[in-house]
Amino acid sequence: MEIPAGLGRVLVIIPTYNERDNIERIAGRVREAVPSVDVLVVDDASPDGTGEAADAMAAADEQIRVLHRQGKEGLGPAYIAGFRWAAEHGYDVMVEMDADGSHQPEELPRLLSALEDADLVIGARWVPGGRVRNWPKRREALSRGANTYARVMLGIPLHDSTGGYRAFRAATLEKIGLEGVDSRGYCFQIDLALRALRQGLRVVEVPITFVERVHGTSKMSRDVMAEAALRITQWGMSDRIGKLRDPN
């Protein structure tokens, strides 16, 4: 697929921590799905050699770049570092994608096509046509519940605000601002979507198929879930208090 006219230069940002068994495969699939996009691997000093594997890929393919960070700081800071690198290098679209294969690069054309008429496109599991493969029922219920809680508590129309497969216009990230974003785990995704909606930007969800990783271990933890629950509650309560103080 060719990048839709008008979108400009596209960078797929893939944060990694101990993803040596996955990074070559996923980067290769991205390059096959949309050959004209570039790839940035943002590695948090993975002790398993992911960074070195990414460097080898970059040496063999000029459309792959690597950003090495000093240590594991969380998903949010990794993406923000990638966004800033992309802005400095003149990219017009930034795509978030997991390294573990859960986000299908073959579905990237769908996200880019939808971005022609949007400011932010989220690949969504919990919309008609979206689905998840190889998840236990408990995890599916947890994700659905978290997204329902976010939708109700924050008053947003999104069904998968935690989804991490998404495409931003550079202008979107500039408008919502990254300076005040300090979310570190998966609530980072909710944070950016909420900021975009509050700026009046067009946020669109398109269905995707999410596939549970085969290699490596998930980065989801109780701390990550607790951070998300706490921040959603704080944001929702702050919004309600603000409306009470200023009903107009």
JSON list of C-alpha atoms in Angstrom, two decimals:
[
{"chain": "A", "resi": 1, "resn": "MET", "atom": "CA", "xyz": [0.00, 0.00, 0.00]},
{"chain": "A", "resi": 2, "resn": "GLU", "atom": "CA", "xyz": [1.05, 3.57, -0.67]},
{"chain": "A", "resi": 3, "resn": "ILE", "atom": "CA", "xyz": [0.58, 6.23, 1.98]},
{"chain": "A", "resi": 4, "resn": "PRO", "atom": "CA", "xyz": [-2.63, 8.21, 1.24]},
{"chain": "A", "resi": 5, "resn": "ALA", "atom": "CA", "xyz": [-1.97, 11.49, -0.51]},
{"chain": "A", "resi": 6, "resn": "GLY", "atom": "CA", "xyz": [-1.88, 14.38, 1.89]},
{"chain": "A", "resi": 7, "resn": "LEU", "atom": "CA", "xyz": [-0.61, 12.52, 4.94]},
{"chain": "A", "resi": 8, "resn": "GLY", "atom": "CA", "xyz": [3.06, 13.18, 4.22]},
{"chain": "A", "resi": 9, "resn": "ARG", "atom": "CA", "xyz": [5.89, 11.32, 5.94]},
{"chain": "A", "resi": 10, "resn": "VAL", "atom": "CA", "xyz": [4.86, 8.53, 8.32]},
{"chain": "A", "resi": 11, "resn": "LEU", "atom": "CA", "xyz": [6.89, 7.11, 11.19]},
{"chain": "A", "resi": 12, "resn": "VAL", "atom": "CA", "xyz": [5.92, 3.93, 13.05]},
{"chain": "A", "resi": 13, "resn": "ILE", "atom": "CA", "xyz": [7.21, 4.13, 16.63]},
{"chain": "A", "resi": 14, "resn": "ILE", "atom": "CA", "xyz": [7.81, 0.80, 18.38]},
{"chain": "A", "resi": 15, "resn": "PRO", "atom": "CA", "xyz": [8.89, 0.98, 22.05]},
{"chain": "A", "resi": 16, "resn": "THR", "atom": "CA", "xyz": [10.82, -2.05, 23.30]},
{"chain": "A", "resi": 17, "resn": "TYR", "atom": "CA", "xyz": [12.00, -3.62, 26.50]},
{"chain": "A", "resi": 18, "resn": "ASN", "atom": "CA", "xyz": [13.22, -7.22, 26.24]},
{"chain": "A", "resi": 19, "resn": "GLU", "atom": "CA", "xyz": [11.64, -7.84, 22.83]},
{"chain": "A", "resi": 20, "resn": "ARG", "atom": "CA", "xyz": [14.60, -9.44, 21.04]},
{"chain": "A", "resi": 21, "resn": "ASP", "atom": "CA", "xyz": [12.46, -12.40, 19.94]},
{"chain": "A", "resi": 22, "resn": "ASN", "atom": "CA", "xyz": [9.87, -10.09, 18.38]},
{"chain": "A", "resi": 23, "resn": "ILE", "atom": "CA", "xyz": [11.45, -6.91, 17.05]},
{"chain": "A", "resi": 24, "resn": "GLU", "atom": "CA", "xyz": [12.90, -8.21, 13.79]},
{"chain": "A", "resi": 25, "resn": "ARG", "atom": "CA", "xyz": [9.67, -9.95, 12.89]},
{"chain": "A", "resi": 26, "resn": "ILE", "atom": "CA", "xyz": [7.40, -6.99, 13.63]},
{"chain": "A", "resi": 27, "resn": "ALA", "atom": "CA", "xyz": [9.63, -4.42, 11.92]},
{"chain": "A", "resi": 28, "resn": "GLY", "atom": "CA", "xyz": [9.84, -6.62, 8.85]},
{"chain": "A", "resi": 29, "resn": "ARG", "atom": "CA", "xyz": [6.07, -6.94, 8.69]},
{"chain": "A", "resi": 30, "resn": "VAL", "atom": "CA", "xyz": [5.67, -3.17, 8.96]},
{"chain": "A", "resi": 31, "resn": "ARG", "atom": "CA", "xyz": [8.06, -2.62, 6.08]},
{"chain": "A", "resi": 32, "resn": "GLU", "atom": "CA", "xyz": [6.21, -5.19, 3.97]},
{"chain": "A", "resi": 33, "resn": "ALA", "atom": "CA", "xyz": [2.74, -3.83, 4.77]},
{"chain": "A", "resi": 34, "resn": "VAL", "atom": "CA", "xyz": [3.55, -0.20, 3.92]},
{"chain": "A", "resi": 35, "resn": "PRO", "atom": "CA", "xyz": [7.03, -0.02, 2.36]},
{"chain": "A", "resi": 36, "resn": "SER", "atom": "CA", "xyz": [7.15, 3.79, 2.29]},
{"chain": "A", "resi": 37, "resn": "VAL", "atom": "CA", "xyz": [6.85, 4.24, 6.08]},
{"chain": "A", "resi": 38, "resn": "ASP", "atom": "CA", "xyz": [9.86, 4.56, 8.34]},
{"chain": "A", "resi": 39, "resn": "VAL", "atom": "CA", "xyz": [10.29, 2.73, 11.64]},
{"chain": "A", "resi": 40, "resn": "LEU", "atom": "CA", "xyz": [11.74, 4.03, 14.90]},
{"chain": "A", "resi": 41, "resn": "VAL", "atom": "CA", "xyz": [12.58, 1.50, 17.60]},
{"chain": "A", "resi": 42, "resn": "VAL", "atom": "CA", "xyz": [12.70, 3.17, 21.03]},
{"chain": "A", "resi": 43, "resn": "ASP", "atom": "CA", "xyz": [14.62, 0.81, 23.29]},
{"chain": "A", "resi": 44, "resn": "ASP", "atom": "CA", "xyz": [14.81, 1.26, 27.05]},
{"chain": "A", "resi": 45, "resn": "ALA", "atom": "CA", "xyz": [18.24, -0.36, 27.49]},
{"chain": "A", "resi": 46, "resn": "SER", "atom": "CA", "xyz": [16.85, -3.88, 27.20]},
{"chain": "A", "resi": 47, "resn": "PRO", "atom": "CA", "xyz": [19.19, -6.34, 28.95]},
{"chain": "A", "resi": 48, "resn": "ASP", "atom": "CA", "xyz": [18.28, -9.11, 26.47]},
{"chain": "A", "resi": 49, "resn": "GLY", "atom": "CA", "xyz": [20.00, -7.37, 23.54]},
{"chain": "A", "resi": 50, "resn": "THR", "atom": "CA", "xyz": [16.93, -5.90, 21.83]},
{"chain": "A", "resi": 51, "resn": "GLY", "atom": "CA", "xyz": [18.78, -2.64, 21.21]},
{"chain": "A", "resi": 52, "resn": "GLU", "atom": "CA", "xyz": [21.67, -4.41, 19.53]},
{"chain": "A", "resi": 53, "resn": "ALA", "atom": "CA", "xyz": [19.27, -6.37, 17.33]},
{"chain": "A", "resi": 54, "resn": "ALA", "atom": "CA", "xyz": [17.54, -3.13, 16.36]},
{"chain": "A", "resi": 55, "resn": "ASP", "atom": "CA", "xyz": [20.91, -1.53, 15.53]},
{"chain": "A", "resi": 56, "resn": "ALA", "atom": "CA", "xyz": [21.67, -4.44, 13.19]},
{"chain": "A", "resi": 57, "resn": "MET", "atom": "CA", "xyz": [18.32, -3.93, 11.44]},
{"chain": "A", "resi": 58, "resn": "ALA", "atom": "CA", "xyz": [19.00, -0.21, 11.09]},
{"chain": "A", "resi": 59, "resn": "ALA", "atom": "CA", "xyz": [22.42, -0.90, 9.59]},
{"chain": "A", "resi": 60, "resn": "ALA", "atom": "CA", "xyz": [20.77, -3.07, 6.92]},
{"chain": "A", "resi": 61, "resn": "ASP", "atom": "CA", "xyz": [17.74, -0.84, 6.24]},
{"chain": "A", "resi": 62, "resn": "GLU", "atom": "CA", "xyz": [17.95, 2.94, 6.02]},
{"chain": "A", "resi": 63, "resn": "GLN", "atom": "CA", "xyz": [14.23, 3.26, 6.80]},
{"chain": "A", "resi": 64, "resn": "ILE", "atom": "CA", "xyz": [14.74, 1.82, 10.29]},
{"chain": "A", "resi": 65, "resn": "ARG", "atom": "CA", "xyz": [16.12, 3.99, 13.07]},
{"chain": "A", "resi": 66, "resn": "VAL", "atom": "CA", "xyz": [16.89, 3.30, 16.73]},
{"chain": "A", "resi": 67, "resn": "LEU", "atom": "CA", "xyz": [16.56, 5.60, 19.73]},
{"chain": "A", "resi": 68, "resn": "HIS", "atom": "CA", "xyz": [18.41, 4.28, 22.78]},
{"chain": "A", "resi": 69, "resn": "ARG", "atom": "CA", "xyz": [17.25, 5.41, 26.21]},
{"chain": "A", "resi": 70, "resn": "GLN", "atom": "CA", "xyz": [19.07, 5.03, 29.50]},
{"chain": "A", "resi": 71, "resn": "GLY", "atom": "CA", "xyz": [16.65, 2.67, 31.25]},
{"chain": "A", "resi": 72, "resn": "LYS", "atom": "CA", "xyz": [13.11, 1.42, 31.65]},
{"chain": "A", "resi": 73, "resn": "GLU", "atom": "CA", "xyz": [10.88, 4.43, 32.35]},
{"chain": "A", "resi": 74, "resn": "GLY", "atom": "CA", "xyz": [7.48, 3.28, 31.11]},
{"chain": "A", "resi": 75, "resn": "LEU", "atom": "CA", "xyz": [5.41, 3.30, 27.96]},
{"chain": "A", "resi": 76, "resn": "GLY", "atom": "CA", "xyz": [4.38, 6.95, 28.06]},
{"chain": "A", "resi": 77, "resn": "PRO", "atom": "CA", "xyz": [7.88, 8.44, 28.30]},
{"chain": "A", "resi": 78, "resn": "ALA", "atom": "CA", "xyz": [9.09, 6.08, 25.56]},
{"chain": "A", "resi": 79, "resn": "TYR", "atom": "CA", "xyz": [6.39, 7.26, 23.17]},
{"chain": "A", "resi": 80, "resn": "ILE", "atom": "CA", "xyz": [6.93, 10.91, 24.06]},
{"chain": "A", "resi": 81, "resn": "ALA", "atom": "CA", "xyz": [10.64, 10.50, 23.28]},
{"chain": "A", "resi": 82, "resn": "GLY", "atom": "CA", "xyz": [9.65, 8.95, 19.95]},
{"chain": "A", "resi": 83, "resn": "PHE", "atom": "CA", "xyz": [7.17, 11.74, 19.18]},
{"chain": "A", "resi": 84, "resn": "ARG", "atom": "CA", "xyz": [9.80, 14.38, 19.86]},
{"chain": "A", "resi": 85, "resn": "TRP", "atom": "CA", "xyz": [12.36, 12.59, 17.70]},
{"chain": "A", "resi": 86, "resn": "ALA", "atom": "CA", "xyz": [9.77, 12.41, 14.90]},
{"chain": "A", "resi": 87, "resn": "ALA", "atom": "CA", "xyz": [8.96, 16.12, 15.18]},
{"chain": "A", "resi": 88, "resn": "GLU", "atom": "CA", "xyz": [12.64, 17.01, 15.05]},
{"chain": "A", "resi": 89, "resn": "HIS", "atom": "CA", "xyz": [13.03, 14.96, 11.87]},
{"chain": "A", "resi": 90, "resn": "GLY", "atom": "CA", "xyz": [10.04, 16.41, 10.07]},
{"chain": "A", "resi": 91, "resn": "TYR", "atom": "CA", "xyz": [7.48, 13.59, 10.15]},
{"chain": "A", "resi": 92, "resn": "ASP", "atom": "CA", "xyz": [3.83, 14.40, 9.54]},
{"chain": "A", "resi": 93, "resn": "VAL", "atom": "CA", "xyz": [2.23, 11.27, 11.04]},
{"chain": "A", "resi": 94, "resn": "MET", "atom": "CA", "xyz": [3.29, 9.20, 14.05]},
{"chain": "A", "resi": 95, "resn": "VAL", "atom": "CA", "xyz": [1.98, 5.68, 14.57]},
{"chain": "A", "resi": 96, "resn": "GLU", "atom": "CA", "xyz": [2.10, 3.81, 17.88]},
{"chain": "A", "resi": 97, "resn": "MET", "atom": "CA", "xyz": [2.60, 0.05, 17.61]},
{"chain": "A", "resi": 98, "resn": "ASP", "atom": "CA", "xyz": [3.53, -2.67, 20.11]},
{"chain": "A", "resi": 99, "resn": "ALA", "atom": "CA", "xyz": [6.61, -4.80, 19.45]},
{"chain": "A", "resi": 100, "resn": "ASP", "atom": "CA", "xyz": [5.04, -8.08, 20.51]},
{"chain": "A", "resi": 101, "resn": "GLY", "atom": "CA", "xyz": [2.89, -8.72, 17.44]},
{"chain": "A", "resi": 102, "resn": "SER", "atom": "CA", "xyz": [-0.43, -7.95, 19.12]},
{"chain": "A", "resi": 103, "resn": "HIS", "atom": "CA", "xyz": [-0.94, -5.09, 16.65]},
{"chain": "A", "resi": 104, "resn": "GLN", "atom": "CA", "xyz": [-1.11, -6.41, 13.10]},
{"chain": "A", "resi": 105, "resn": "PRO", "atom": "CA", "xyz": [1.02, -4.31, 10.71]},
{"chain": "A", "resi": 106, "resn": "GLU", "atom": "CA", "xyz": [-1.18, -5.57, 7.88]},
{"chain": "A", "resi": 107, "resn": "GLU", "atom": "CA", "xyz": [-3.97, -3.41, 9.37]},
{"chain": "A", "resi": 108, "resn": "LEU", "atom": "CA", "xyz": [-1.86, -0.24, 9.26]},
{"chain": "A", "resi": 109, "resn": "PRO", "atom": "CA", "xyz": [-3.31, 0.80, 5.87]},
{"chain": "A", "resi": 110, "resn": "ARG", "atom": "CA", "xyz": [-6.76, 0.92, 7.50]},
{"chain": "A", "resi": 111, "resn": "LEU", "atom": "CA", "xyz": [-5.55, 3.33, 10.18]},
{"chain": "A", "resi": 112, "resn": "LEU", "atom": "CA", "xyz": [-3.76, 5.56, 7.68]},
{"chain": "A", "resi": 113, "resn": "SER", "atom": "CA", "xyz": [-6.76, 5.68, 5.36]},
{"chain": "A", "resi": 114, "resn": "ALA", "atom": "CA", "xyz": [-9.01, 6.71, 8.27]},
{"chain": "A", "resi": 115, "resn": "LEU", "atom": "CA", "xyz": [-6.54, 9.44, 9.24]},
{"chain": "A", "resi": 116, "resn": "GLU", "atom": "CA", "xyz": [-7.30, 11.27, 6.00]},
{"chain": "A", "resi": 117, "resn": "ASP", "atom": "CA", "xyz": [-10.51, 12.50, 7.69]},
{"chain": "A", "resi": 118, "resn": "ALA", "atom": "CA", "xyz": [-9.36, 12.53, 11.32]},
{"chain": "A", "resi": 119, "resn": "ASP", "atom": "CA", "xyz": [-6.81, 13.98, 13.71]},
{"chain": "A", "resi": 120, "resn": "LEU", "atom": "CA", "xyz": [-6.30, 10.77, 15.70]},
{"chain": "A", "resi": 121, "resn": "VAL", "atom": "CA", "xyz": [-7.21, 7.21, 14.72]},
{"chain": "A", "resi": 122, "resn": "ILE", "atom": "CA", "xyz": [-7.41, 4.45, 17.32]},
{"chain": "A", "resi": 123, "resn": "GLY", "atom": "CA", "xyz": [-7.33, 0.79, 16.37]},
{"chain": "A", "resi": 124, "resn": "ALA", "atom": "CA", "xyz": [-10.18, -0.49, 18.52]},
{"chain": "A", "resi": 125, "resn": "ARG", "atom": "CA", "xyz": [-10.96, -3.95, 19.85]},
{"chain": "A", "resi": 126, "resn": "TRP", "atom": "CA", "xyz": [-14.32, -3.20, 21.43]},
{"chain": "A", "resi": 127, "resn": "VAL", "atom": "CA", "xyz": [-16.21, -1.81, 18.43]},
{"chain": "A", "resi": 128, "resn": "PRO", "atom": "CA", "xyz": [-18.20, -3.74, 15.82]},
{"chain": "A", "resi": 129, "resn": "GLY", "atom": "CA", "xyz": [-15.72, -5.68, 13.70]},
{"chain": "A", "resi": 130, "resn": "GLY", "atom": "CA", "xyz": [-12.99, -5.54, 16.34]},
{"chain": "A", "resi": 131, "resn": "ARG", "atom": "CA", "xyz": [-11.88, -8.67, 18.17]},
{"chain": "A", "resi": 132, "resn": "VAL", "atom": "CA", "xyz": [-9.24, -10.24, 20.38]},
{"chain": "A", "resi": 133, "resn": "ARG", "atom": "CA", "xyz": [-7.56, -13.59, 19.88]},
{"chain": "A", "resi": 134, "resn": "ASN", "atom": "CA", "xyz": [-6.11, -15.87, 22.56]},
{"chain": "A", "resi": 135, "resn": "TRP", "atom": "CA", "xyz": [-7.10, -13.80, 25.58]},
{"chain": "A", "resi": 136, "resn": "PRO", "atom": "CA", "xyz": [-8.57, -15.47, 28.68]},
{"chain": "A", "resi": 137, "resn": "LYS", "atom": "CA", "xyz": [-12.09, -14.33, 29.52]},
{"chain": "A", "resi": 138, "resn": "ARG", "atom": "CA", "xyz": [-10.85, -12.64, 32.70]},
{"chain": "A", "resi": 139, "resn": "ARG", "atom": "CA", "xyz": [-8.48, -10.36, 30.80]},
{"chain": "A", "resi": 140, "resn": "GLU", "atom": "CA", "xyz": [-11.11, -9.51, 28.21]},
{"chain": "A", "resi": 141, "resn": "ALA", "atom": "CA", "xyz": [-13.57, -8.63, 30.97]},
{"chain": "A", "resi": 142, "resn": "LEU", "atom": "CA", "xyz": [-10.93, -6.47, 32.66]},
{"chain": "A", "resi": 143, "resn": "SER", "atom": "CA", "xyz": [-10.20, -4.53, 29.48]},
{"chain": "A", "resi": 144, "resn": "ARG", "atom": "CA", "xyz": [-13.85, -4.06, 28.58]},
{"chain": "A", "resi": 145, "resn": "GLY", "atom": "CA", "xyz": [-14.59, -2.95, 32.14]},
{"chain": "A", "resi": 146, "resn": "ALA", "atom": "CA", "xyz": [-11.72, -0.47, 32.21]},
{"chain": "A", "resi": 147, "resn": "ASN", "atom": "CA", "xyz": [-12.83, 1.07, 28.94]},
{"chain": "A", "resi": 148, "resn": "THR", "atom": "CA", "xyz": [-16.45, 1.29, 30.10]},
{"chain": "A", "resi": 149, "resn": "TYR", "atom": "CA", "xyz": [-15.31, 2.96, 33.32]},
{"chain": "A", "resi": 150, "resn": "ALA", "atom": "CA", "xyz": [-13.22, 5.47, 31.35]},
{"chain": "A", "resi": 151, "resn": "ARG", "atom": "CA", "xyz": [-16.09, 6.21, 28.97]},
{"chain": "A", "resi": 152, "resn": "VAL", "atom": "CA", "xyz": [-18.57, 6.83, 31.80]},
{"chain": "A", "resi": 153, "resn": "MET", "atom": "CA", "xyz": [-16.22, 8.57, 34.23]},
{"chain": "A", "resi": 154, "resn": "LEU", "atom": "CA", "xyz": [-14.68, 10.87, 31.63]},
{"chain": "A", "resi": 155, "resn": "GLY", "atom": "CA", "xyz": [-17.77, 11.37, 29.49]},
{"chain": "A", "resi": 156, "resn": "ILE", "atom": "CA", "xyz": [-15.99, 10.41, 26.27]},
{"chain": "A", "resi": 157, "resn": "PRO", "atom": "CA", "xyz": [-17.50, 8.56, 23.28]},
{"chain": "A", "resi": 158, "resn": "LEU", "atom": "CA", "xyz": [-14.62, 6.10, 22.84]},
{"chain": "A", "resi": 159, "resn": "HIS", "atom": "CA", "xyz": [-15.04, 2.34, 23.29]},
{"chain": "A", "resi": 160, "resn": "ASP", "atom": "CA", "xyz": [-11.30, 1.51, 23.38]},
{"chain": "A", "resi": 161, "resn": "SER", "atom": "CA", "xyz": [-9.50, 4.50, 24.85]},
{"chain": "A", "resi": 162, "resn": "THR", "atom": "CA", "xyz": [-6.76, 2.20, 26.21]},
{"chain": "A", "resi": 163, "resn": "GLY", "atom": "CA", "xyz": [-5.97, 0.86, 22.73]},
{"chain": "A", "resi": 164, "resn": "GLY", "atom": "CA", "xyz": [-2.31, 1.33, 21.87]},
{"chain": "A", "resi": 165, "resn": "TYR", "atom": "CA", "xyz": [-2.45, 0.92, 18.09]},
{"chain": "A", "resi": 166, "resn": "ARG", "atom": "CA", "xyz": [-3.08, 4.43, 16.85]},
{"chain": "A", "resi": 167, "resn": "ALA", "atom": "CA", "xyz": [-2.06, 7.09, 14.35]},
{"chain": "A", "resi": 168, "resn": "PHE", "atom": "CA", "xyz": [-1.62, 10.79, 15.13]},
{"chain": "A", "resi": 169, "resn": "ARG", "atom": "CA", "xyz": [-1.11, 13.72, 12.86]},
{"chain": "A", "resi": 170, "resn": "ALA", "atom": "CA", "xyz": [1.92, 15.71, 14.01]},
{"chain": "A", "resi": 171, "resn": "ALA", "atom": "CA", "xyz": [-0.35, 18.75, 14.25]},
{"chain": "A", "resi": 172, "resn": "THR", "atom": "CA", "xyz": [-2.56, 16.84, 16.70]},
{"chain": "A", "resi": 173, "resn": "LEU", "atom": "CA", "xyz": [0.30, 16.16, 19.09]},
{"chain": "A", "resi": 174, "resn": "GLU", "atom": "CA", "xyz": [1.43, 19.77, 18.80]},
{"chain": "A", "resi": 175, "resn": "LYS", "atom": "CA", "xyz": [-2.04, 21.05, 19.61]},
{"chain": "A", "resi": 176, "resn": "ILE", "atom": "CA", "xyz": [-2.71, 18.82, 22.62]},
{"chain": "A", "resi": 177, "resn": "GLY", "atom": "CA", "xyz": [0.78, 19.42, 24.03]},
{"chain": "A", "resi": 178, "resn": "LEU", "atom": "CA", "xyz": [3.05, 16.81, 25.57]},
{"chain": "A", "resi": 179, "resn": "GLU", "atom": "CA", "xyz": [4.70, 18.96, 28.23]},
{"chain": "A", "resi": 180, "resn": "GLY", "atom": "CA", "xyz": [2.17, 18.17, 30.95]},
{"chain": "A", "resi": 181, "resn": "VAL", "atom": "CA", "xyz": [1.80, 14.46, 30.18]},
{"chain": "A", "resi": 182, "resn": "ASP", "atom": "CA", "xyz": [3.30, 12.37, 32.98]},
{"chain": "A", "resi": 183, "resn": "SER", "atom": "CA", "xyz": [1.28, 9.16, 32.60]},
{"chain": "A", "resi": 184, "resn": "ARG", "atom": "CA", "xyz": [3.68, 6.25, 32.41]},
{"chain": "A", "resi": 185, "resn": "GLY", "atom": "CA", "xyz": [1.67, 3.08, 31.81]},
{"chain": "A", "resi": 186, "resn": "TYR", "atom": "CA", "xyz": [-1.31, 2.28, 29.63]},
{"chain": "A", "resi": 187, "resn": "CYS", "atom": "CA", "xyz": [-3.33, 5.21, 30.98]},
{"chain": "A", "resi": 188, "resn": "PHE", "atom": "CA", "xyz": [-1.00, 7.27, 28.77]},
{"chain": "A", "resi": 189, "resn": "GLN", "atom": "CA", "xyz": [-3.26, 6.21, 25.90]},
{"chain": "A", "resi": 190, "resn": "ILE", "atom": "CA", "xyz": [-6.37, 7.46, 27.69]},
{"chain": "A", "resi": 191, "resn": "ASP", "atom": "CA", "xyz": [-4.59, 10.69, 28.58]},
{"chain": "A", "resi": 192, "resn": "LEU", "atom": "CA", "xyz": [-3.75, 11.57, 24.96]},
{"chain": "A", "resi": 193, "resn": "ALA", "atom": "CA", "xyz": [-7.18, 10.60, 23.64]},
{"chain": "A", "resi": 194, "resn": "LEU", "atom": "CA", "xyz": [-8.85, 12.72, 26.33]},
{"chain": "A", "resi": 195, "resn": "ARG", "atom": "CA", "xyz": [-6.64, 15.70, 25.52]},
{"chain": "A", "resi": 196, "resn": "ALA", "atom": "CA", "xyz": [-7.47, 15.40, 21.83]},
{"chain": "A", "resi": 197, "resn": "LEU", "atom": "CA", "xyz": [-11.20, 15.29, 22.49]},
{"chain": "A", "resi": 198, "resn": "ARG", "atom": "CA", "xyz": [-11.05, 18.26, 24.83]},
{"chain": "A", "resi": 199, "resn": "GLN", "atom": "CA", "xyz": [-9.30, 20.23, 22.11]},
{"chain": "A", "resi": 200, "resn": "GLY", "atom": "CA", "xyz": [-12.22, 19.53, 19.80]},
{"chain": "A", "resi": 201, "resn": "LEU", "atom": "CA", "xyz": [-10.19, 17.30, 17.53]},
{"chain": "A", "resi": 202, "resn": "ARG", "atom": "CA", "xyz": [-11.69, 14.47, 15.49]},
{"chain": "A", "resi": 203, "resn": "VAL", "atom": "CA", "xyz": [-10.91, 11.09, 17.05]},
{"chain": "A", "resi": 204, "resn": "VAL", "atom": "CA", "xyz": [-12.00, 8.01, 15.10]},
{"chain": "A", "resi": 205, "resn": "GLU", "atom": "CA", "xyz": [-12.00, 4.34, 16.10]},
{"chain": "A", "resi": 206, "resn": "VAL", "atom": "CA", "xyz": [-11.50, 1.64, 13.46]},
{"chain": "A", "resi": 207, "resn": "PRO", "atom": "CA", "xyz": [-11.84, -2.08, 14.21]},
{"chain": "A", "resi": 208, "resn": "ILE", "atom": "CA", "xyz": [-8.72, -4.20, 14.53]},
{"chain": "A", "resi": 209, "resn": "THR", "atom": "CA", "xyz": [-7.87, -7.76, 15.49]},
{"chain": "A", "resi": 210, "resn": "PHE", "atom": "CA", "xyz": [-5.67, -7.84, 18.58]},
{"chain": "A", "resi": 211, "resn": "VAL", "atom": "CA", "xyz": [-3.58, -11.00, 18.94]},
{"chain": "A", "resi": 212, "resn": "GLU", "atom": "CA", "xyz": [-2.01, -12.03, 22.24]},
{"chain": "A", "resi": 213, "resn": "ARG", "atom": "CA", "xyz": [1.77, -12.20, 22.14]},
{"chain": "A", "resi": 214, "resn": "VAL", "atom": "CA", "xyz": [3.48, -15.53, 21.45]},
{"chain": "A", "resi": 215, "resn": "HIS", "atom": "CA", "xyz": [7.01, -14.67, 22.59]},
{"chain": "A", "resi": 216, "resn": "GLY", "atom": "CA", "xyz": [8.09, -12.80, 25.71]},
{"chain": "A", "resi": 217, "resn": "THR", "atom": "CA", "xyz": [6.09, -11.57, 28.66]},
{"chain": "A", "resi": 218, "resn": "SER", "atom": "CA", "xyz": [3.40, -8.91, 28.93]},
{"chain": "A", "resi": 219, "resn": "LYS", "atom": "CA", "xyz": [4.31, -5.56, 30.51]},
{"chain": "A", "resi": 220, "resn": "MET", "atom": "CA", "xyz": [0.86, -5.32, 32.13]},
{"chain": "A", "resi": 221, "resn": "SER", "atom": "CA", "xyz": [1.05, -5.31, 35.94]},
{"chain": "A", "resi": 222, "resn": "ARG", "atom": "CA", "xyz": [-1.01, -4.39, 38.98]},
{"chain": "A", "resi": 223, "resn": "ASP", "atom": "CA", "xyz": [0.88, -1.11, 39.24]},
{"chain": "A", "resi": 224, "resn": "VAL", "atom": "CA", "xyz": [0.00, -0.23, 35.65]},
{"chain": "A", "resi": 225, "resn": "MET", "atom": "CA", "xyz": [-3.67, -1.02, 36.24]},
{"chain": "A", "resi": 226, "resn": "ALA", "atom": "CA", "xyz": [-3.70, 0.88, 39.54]},
{"chain": "A", "resi": 227, "resn": "GLU", "atom": "CA", "xyz": [-2.19, 3.96, 37.90]},
{"chain": "A", "resi": 228, "resn": "ALA", "atom": "CA", "xyz": [-4.87, 3.89, 35.20]},
{"chain": "A", "resi": 229, "resn": "ALA", "atom": "CA", "xyz": [-7.75, 3.50, 37.66]},
{"chain": "A", "resi": 230, "resn": "LEU", "atom": "CA", "xyz": [-6.44, 6.29, 39.89]},
{"chain": "A", "resi": 231, "resn": "ARG", "atom": "CA", "xyz": [-5.87, 8.75, 37.06]},
{"chain": "A", "resi": 232, "resn": "ILE", "atom": "CA", "xyz": [-9.23, 8.10, 35.40]},
{"chain": "A", "resi": 233, "resn": "THR", "atom": "CA", "xyz": [-10.92, 8.77, 38.73]},
{"chain": "A", "resi": 234, "resn": "GLN", "atom": "CA", "xyz": [-8.88, 11.94, 39.30]},
{"chain": "A", "resi": 235, "resn": "TRP", "atom": "CA", "xyz": [-9.56, 13.29, 35.82]},
{"chain": "A", "resi": 236, "resn": "GLY", "atom": "CA", "xyz": [-13.26, 12.49, 36.05]},
{"chain": "A", "resi": 237, "resn": "MET", "atom": "CA", "xyz": [-13.69, 14.06, 39.49]},
{"chain": "A", "resi": 238, "resn": "SER", "atom": "CA", "xyz": [-11.70, 17.13, 38.48]},
{"chain": "A", "resi": 239, "resn": "ASP", "atom": "CA", "xyz": [-13.95, 17.61, 35.46]},
{"chain": "A", "resi": 240, "resn": "ARG", "atom": "CA", "xyz": [-17.11, 17.26, 37.58]},
{"chain": "A", "resi": 241, "resn": "ILE", "atom": "CA", "xyz": [-15.85, 19.70, 40.21]},
{"chain": "A", "resi": 242, "resn": "GLY", "atom": "CA", "xyz": [-14.95, 22.18, 37.48]},
{"chain": "A", "resi": 243, "resn": "LYS", "atom": "CA", "xyz": [-18.46, 22.01, 36.04]},
{"chain": "A", "resi": 244, "resn": "LEU", "atom": "CA", "xyz": [-20.01, 22.55, 39.47]},
{"chain": "A", "resi": 245, "resn": "ARG", "atom": "CA", "xyz": [-17.89, 25.63, 40.01]},
{"chain": "A", "resi": 246, "resn": "ASP", "atom": "CA", "xyz": [-18.58, 26.99, 36.55]},
{"chain": "A", "resi": 247, "resn": "PRO", "atom": "CA", "xyz": [-21.90, 25.58, 35.24]},
{"chain": "A", "resi": 248, "resn": "ASN", "atom": "CA", "xyz": [-21.67, 27.77, 32.13]}
]
